[in-house]
Coordinates of C-alpha atoms in Angstrom, one line a residue:
M212 CA -3.9 -12.4 -89.5
I213 CA -6.4 -9.7 -90.5
V214 CA -9.5 -11.5 -91.6
D215 CA -11.6 -8.4 -92.6
C216 CA -11.4 -4.6 -92.5
A217 CA -14.4 -2.5 -93.4
I218 CA -15.9 0.9 -92.9
Y219 CA -19.6 1.3 -92.1
R220 CA -21.4 4.6 -92.7
D221 CA -25.1 5.2 -92.0
G222 CA -25.6 1.5 -91.3
H223 CA -24.1 0.4 -94.7
R224 CA -20.7 -1.1 -95.6
I225 CA -18.7 1.1 -97.9
E226 CA -15.4 0.7 -99.8
G227 CA -12.5 2.2 -97.9
P228 CA -8.7 2.4 -98.0
E229 CA -6.7 -0.7 -97.2
D230 CA -4.3 1.2 -94.9
L231 CA -5.6 1.0 -91.3
S232 CA -4.6 4.6 -90.5
D233 CA -6.4 5.9 -93.5
A234 CA -9.5 3.8 -92.8
L235 CA -9.7 5.2 -89.3
D236 CA -9.1 8.8 -90.4
K237 CA -11.9 8.4 -93.1
A238 CA -14.3 7.0 -90.6
R239 CA -13.7 9.8 -88.1
A240 CA -13.9 12.4 -90.8
D241 CA -17.4 11.1 -91.8
G242 CA -18.6 11.6 -88.3
N243 CA -21.2 8.9 -88.4
A244 CA -19.0 6.0 -89.6
F245 CA -16.8 3.5 -88.0
V246 CA -14.2 0.9 -89.0
W247 CA -14.3 -2.7 -88.0
I248 CA -11.2 -4.8 -88.1
G249 CA -11.3 -8.5 -87.5
L250 CA -8.2 -10.6 -86.6
H251 CA -7.7 -14.3 -86.0
Q252 CA -5.0 -15.4 -83.6
P253 CA -2.6 -12.6 -84.5
T254 CA 1.1 -12.6 -83.7
E255 CA 2.6 -9.9 -81.6
K256 CA 4.2 -8.4 -84.8
E257 CA 0.9 -8.4 -86.6
F258 CA -0.9 -6.8 -83.7
D259 CA 1.7 -4.0 -83.2
L260 CA 0.4 -2.1 -86.2
V261 CA -3.2 -2.2 -84.9
T262 CA -2.0 -1.2 -81.4
E263 CA -0.1 1.8 -82.8
E264 CA -2.9 3.0 -85.1
F265 CA -5.7 2.7 -82.7
G266 CA -3.9 3.6 -79.5
L267 CA -4.9 0.4 -77.6
H268 CA -3.9 0.0 -74.0
E269 CA -0.8 -2.2 -73.5
L270 CA -2.5 -4.3 -70.8
A271 CA -5.5 -5.1 -72.9
V272 CA -3.2 -5.9 -75.9
E273 CA -1.3 -8.3 -73.7
D274 CA -4.5 -10.0 -72.7
A275 CA -5.6 -10.2 -76.4
L276 CA -2.4 -11.8 -77.5
K277 CA -2.0 -14.3 -74.7
A278 CA -5.7 -15.2 -74.4
H279 CA -6.7 -17.6 -71.5
Q280 CA -8.9 -14.8 -70.0
R281 CA -12.1 -14.9 -68.1
P282 CA -15.1 -13.0 -69.6
K283 CA -14.8 -9.5 -68.4
L284 CA -15.3 -5.8 -69.3
E285 CA -12.5 -3.2 -68.7
V286 CA -12.6 0.5 -69.4
Y287 CA -9.4 2.4 -70.5
D288 CA -8.9 6.0 -71.3
D289 CA -9.3 5.6 -75.1
S290 CA -11.1 2.3 -75.5
L291 CA -13.4 -0.3 -74.0
F292 CA -12.1 -3.9 -73.8
A293 CA -14.4 -6.9 -73.5
V294 CA -13.7 -10.6 -73.4
L295 CA -16.2 -13.3 -74.3
K296 CA -15.8 -17.1 -74.4
P297 CA -17.8 -18.7 -77.2
V298 CA -18.3 -22.4 -76.8
T299 CA -18.5 -25.2 -79.3
Y300 CA -20.3 -28.5 -78.8
E301 CA -18.9 -31.6 -80.5
P302 CA -21.8 -34.1 -80.9
D303 CA -19.5 -37.0 -81.9
S304 CA -17.5 -36.9 -78.7
D305 CA -20.1 -35.1 -76.5
T306 CA -17.6 -32.5 -75.4
V307 CA -17.7 -28.8 -74.9
S308 CA -14.7 -26.6 -75.9
S309 CA -14.3 -22.9 -75.6
G310 CA -12.6 -20.2 -77.6
E311 CA -11.9 -16.6 -76.8
L312 CA -13.1 -13.4 -78.4
M313 CA -11.6 -10.0 -77.5
I314 CA -13.4 -6.8 -78.5
F315 CA -11.8 -3.3 -78.5
L316 CA -14.3 -0.4 -78.8
G317 CA -13.2 3.2 -79.2
D318 CA -13.9 6.4 -81.1
S319 CA -15.2 5.2 -84.5
F320 CA -13.5 1.8 -84.4
V321 CA -14.0 -1.8 -83.4
V322 CA -11.2 -4.4 -83.3
T323 CA -12.1 -8.0 -82.7
V324 CA -9.4 -10.6 -81.9
R325 CA -10.5 -14.3 -82.2
H326 CA -8.7 -17.3 -80.7
G327 CA -9.8 -20.8 -81.5
E328 CA -12.5 -22.0 -84.0
G329 CA -15.5 -21.5 -81.8
A330 CA -16.2 -17.9 -82.6
P331 CA -16.7 -17.2 -86.3
L332 CA -17.8 -13.7 -86.9
K333 CA -18.7 -13.9 -90.6
S334 CA -22.3 -14.6 -89.8
V335 CA -22.4 -11.7 -87.3
R336 CA -21.1 -9.3 -90.0
G337 CA -23.7 -10.6 -92.4
R338 CA -26.5 -10.1 -90.0
L339 CA -25.4 -6.6 -89.1
E340 CA -25.0 -5.6 -92.8
K341 CA -28.6 -6.7 -93.3
D342 CA -29.8 -4.5 -90.4
P343 CA -28.8 -0.9 -91.1
E344 CA -30.9 0.4 -88.3
M345 CA -28.9 -1.5 -85.8
T346 CA -25.6 -0.8 -87.5
R347 CA -26.2 2.9 -87.2
L348 CA -25.6 2.5 -83.4
G349 CA -21.9 2.3 -84.4
P350 CA -19.3 0.2 -82.6
T351 CA -22.0 -0.6 -79.9
A352 CA -23.9 -2.5 -82.5
V353 CA -21.0 -4.8 -83.2
L354 CA -20.5 -5.5 -79.5
Y355 CA -24.2 -6.2 -79.1
A356 CA -24.4 -8.5 -82.2
I357 CA -21.4 -10.5 -81.0
A358 CA -22.7 -10.9 -77.4
D359 CA -26.2 -11.8 -78.7
A360 CA -24.8 -14.5 -81.1
T361 CA -22.5 -15.9 -78.4
V362 CA -25.3 -16.1 -75.7
D363 CA -27.8 -17.6 -78.2
H364 CA -25.3 -20.3 -79.0
Y365 CA -25.0 -20.9 -75.2
L366 CA -28.7 -21.8 -75.2
E367 CA -28.2 -24.3 -78.0
V368 CA -25.3 -25.9 -76.2
A369 CA -27.3 -26.1 -73.0
T370 CA -30.1 -27.9 -74.9
E371 CA -27.6 -30.4 -76.3
L372 CA -26.2 -31.0 -72.8
Q373 CA -29.7 -31.5 -71.4
T374 CA -30.2 -34.2 -74.1
D375 CA -26.9 -35.9 -73.1
L376 CA -27.9 -35.9 -69.5
E377 CA -31.2 -37.6 -70.2
E378 CA -29.3 -40.3 -72.1
L379 CA -26.9 -40.7 -69.2
E380 CA -29.8 -40.9 -66.7
A381 CA -31.4 -43.7 -68.8
E382 CA -28.1 -45.5 -68.8
V383 CA -27.6 -45.2 -65.1
F384 CA -31.1 -46.5 -64.2
S385 CA -31.1 -49.2 -66.9
P386 CA -31.1 -52.7 -65.2
D387 CA -28.6 -53.8 -67.8
D388 CA -26.0 -51.0 -68.0
G389 CA -26.5 -49.2 -64.7
G390 CA -23.7 -51.2 -63.0
S391 CA -21.1 -50.7 -65.8
R392 CA -17.7 -49.8 -64.5
H393 CA -17.4 -47.1 -67.2
T394 CA -20.6 -45.3 -66.1
A395 CA -19.0 -43.4 -63.3
S396 CA -16.2 -42.3 -65.6
R397 CA -18.8 -41.0 -68.1
I398 CA -20.7 -39.1 -65.4
Y399 CA -17.5 -37.4 -64.2
T400 CA -16.5 -36.5 -67.8
F401 CA -19.9 -35.0 -68.3
K402 CA -19.5 -33.0 -65.1
R403 CA -16.2 -31.6 -66.5
Q404 CA -18.0 -30.5 -69.6
I405 CA -20.5 -28.6 -67.5
Q406 CA -17.7 -26.9 -65.6
E407 CA -16.1 -25.9 -68.9
F408 CA -19.4 -24.4 -69.9
R409 CA -19.9 -22.6 -66.6
R410 CA -16.4 -20.9 -66.9
A411 CA -17.7 -19.3 -70.1
T412 CA -21.2 -18.3 -68.9
G413 CA -20.9 -17.4 -65.2
P414 CA -18.4 -14.5 -65.3
L415 CA -20.2 -12.9 -68.2
T416 CA -23.1 -11.8 -66.0
V417 CA -21.5 -8.7 -64.5
P418 CA -20.2 -7.3 -67.8
L419 CA -23.6 -7.7 -69.5
S420 CA -25.3 -6.2 -66.5
R421 CA -23.0 -3.1 -66.9
L422 CA -23.7 -2.9 -70.6
A423 CA -27.4 -3.1 -69.9
G424 CA -27.1 0.0 -67.8
A425 CA -27.5 -1.6 -64.4
G426 CA -25.6 1.0 -62.4
V427 CA -25.6 -1.1 -59.2
V428 CA -22.8 -3.3 -60.7
G429 CA -20.6 -0.5 -61.8
P430 CA -20.2 3.0 -63.4
V431 CA -21.7 4.0 -66.7
V432 CA -19.8 2.3 -69.5
P433 CA -18.2 4.7 -72.0
F434 CA -18.2 4.1 -75.8
V435 CA -21.6 2.4 -75.5
D436 CA -24.7 4.1 -77.0
D437 CA -27.5 4.5 -74.4
K438 CA -30.0 3.4 -77.0
A439 CA -28.4 -0.1 -76.9
H440 CA -29.2 -0.7 -73.2
P441 CA -32.6 -2.5 -73.9
F442 CA -30.8 -4.8 -76.4
F443 CA -28.1 -5.7 -73.8
R444 CA -30.8 -6.3 -71.2
D445 CA -32.4 -8.8 -73.6
V446 CA -29.0 -10.6 -74.0
N447 CA -28.6 -10.5 -70.2
D448 CA -32.0 -12.2 -69.8
H449 CA -30.9 -15.0 -72.1
L450 CA -27.7 -15.4 -70.2
T451 CA -29.7 -15.7 -67.0
R452 CA -31.6 -18.6 -68.5
V453 CA -28.4 -20.2 -69.6
N454 CA -26.9 -19.9 -66.1
E455 CA -30.0 -21.3 -64.6
S456 CA -29.8 -24.3 -67.0
V457 CA -26.1 -24.8 -66.1
E458 CA -26.9 -24.8 -62.4
S459 CA -29.7 -27.2 -62.9
L460 CA -27.5 -29.5 -65.0
D461 CA -24.8 -29.4 -62.4
R462 CA -27.2 -30.4 -59.6
L463 CA -28.8 -33.1 -61.7
V464 CA -25.5 -34.7 -62.7
S465 CA -24.4 -34.7 -59.1
D466 CA -27.7 -36.5 -58.2
V467 CA -27.1 -39.0 -61.0
L468 CA -23.6 -39.7 -59.7
S469 CA -25.0 -40.2 -56.2
A470 CA -27.7 -42.5 -57.5
H471 CA -25.2 -44.5 -59.5
L472 CA -22.9 -44.9 -56.5
A473 CA -25.9 -45.9 -54.4
Q474 CA -26.9 -48.5 -57.0
M475 CA -23.3 -49.9 -57.0
S476 CA -23.3 -50.1 -53.2
V477 CA -26.7 -51.9 -53.2
R478 CA -25.5 -54.4 -55.9
Q479 CA -22.3 -55.0 -54.0
N480 CA -24.3 -55.7 -50.9
D481 CA -26.5 -58.1 -52.8
D482 CA -23.5 -59.9 -54.2
M483 CA -22.0 -60.2 -50.7
R484 CA -25.2 -61.6 -49.3
K485 CA -25.3 -64.2 -52.1
I486 CA -21.7 -65.1 -51.6
S487 CA -22.3 -65.4 -47.8
S488 CA -25.4 -67.5 -48.4
W489 CA -23.6 -70.0 -50.7
A490 CA -20.7 -70.1 -48.3
A491 CA -23.0 -70.9 -45.4
M492 CA -24.6 -73.6 -47.4
A493 CA -21.2 -75.1 -48.3
A494 CA -20.1 -74.9 -44.7
V495 CA -22.8 -77.3 -43.4
P496 CA -21.8 -80.4 -45.4
T497 CA -18.1 -79.5 -45.0
M498 CA -18.6 -79.6 -41.2
I499 CA -20.4 -82.9 -41.2
A500 CA -17.9 -84.5 -43.6
G501 CA -15.0 -83.1 -41.5
I502 CA -16.4 -84.7 -38.4
Y503 CA -16.8 -88.1 -40.0
G504 CA -13.5 -87.8 -41.7
M505 CA -11.6 -87.9 -38.4
N506 CA -9.7 -91.2 -37.9
F507 CA -10.9 -92.2 -34.4
E508 CA -11.7 -95.9 -33.8
H509 CA -14.5 -95.4 -31.3
M510 CA -17.0 -93.1 -33.1
P511 CA -20.7 -93.6 -33.0
E512 CA -22.6 -94.7 -36.2
L513 CA -19.3 -95.8 -37.9
R514 CA -20.4 -99.4 -38.0
W515 CA -24.1 -98.7 -38.4
L516 CA -25.4 -100.1 -41.7
W517 CA -27.5 -97.0 -42.6
A518 CA -24.9 -94.4 -41.4
Y519 CA -23.8 -93.3 -44.8
P520 CA -27.2 -92.7 -46.4
A521 CA -28.4 -91.1 -43.2
V522 CA -25.6 -88.6 -43.2
I523 CA -26.2 -87.8 -46.9
A524 CA -29.9 -87.3 -46.2
I525 CA -29.2 -85.0 -43.3
M526 CA -26.9 -82.9 -45.5
V527 CA -29.5 -82.6 -48.2
V528 CA -32.3 -81.7 -45.7
L529 CA -30.1 -79.0 -44.1
E530 CA -29.1 -77.6 -47.5
V531 CA -32.7 -77.4 -48.6
L532 CA -33.7 -75.7 -45.3
L533 CA -30.9 -73.1 -45.7
F534 CA -31.7 -72.5 -49.3
R535 CA -35.4 -71.8 -48.6
L536 CA -34.4 -69.6 -45.6
F537 CA -32.0 -67.4 -47.7
K538 CA -34.4 -67.4 -50.6
R539 CA -37.3 -66.1 -48.4
R540 CA -35.1 -63.3 -47.1
G541 CA -34.1 -62.3 -50.6
W542 CA -30.4 -63.2 -50.2
L543 CA -30.5 -65.6 -53.2

């Protein structure tokens, strides 16, 4: 569905015709205006009109309709196609989910296609409409504002994940809960959240570098105002911080998992030593009782008056000696 359709001239939103073709013609006729159309999970039929009016490339249209794309930047003859993956953090379940946001830039137009609930653009529109100087950059301003809002939210999610990791570390190294059988499952689930986050942030580095004017990663990007390069460089710097945080989180959670498994191994070894110690202590009286339980007539001490208390005393002394030995070695 079409969420919003607006014409911007000289950095300000103006009233325009509802027909897409008329809106585009009016924006191009003004010379310093552009039209911005926002769509949310459009069907193929709904998108056909936009495709026809704006001359969008069929491959980019296919990507926009099917979604499930990596962040990327593609240049076509009449338009520029960018894909971003906004992320959403759910504090109740401590999970990260990602949506998709496709942006078409061309001569005097911007078309945004949103999939999922993680990329609301109402706040981006509001911020641009309050900043006419930025909006005068045309469609480039929209691309910058969306990228900036997306990456800024990445920073917030990275902070939330850092807090969750600290809580997980406290649980792992807690003397009470560190050996919980559910801890390993929680660590693995957390690592999956980081991987989901990485799939959104990692591939975005190259597209932002190109938009920032870094020629070493590709040719000059058309439909992007050169005056916007410093702004994209700032966004790229923020993305670099996010990627560094993601790498750090991934290494730390791997270390936490290794520490948890090592703790579990140590505790299992302690348990085995305790079991072995008690088994050894139980074996001594069992052995003595077994010997004196044999039904032979001619056995020493059988007719001795103090044989029974002497055997019991020997058992007790041996048990005490074994207990002190194992206790001194830390097995009990």
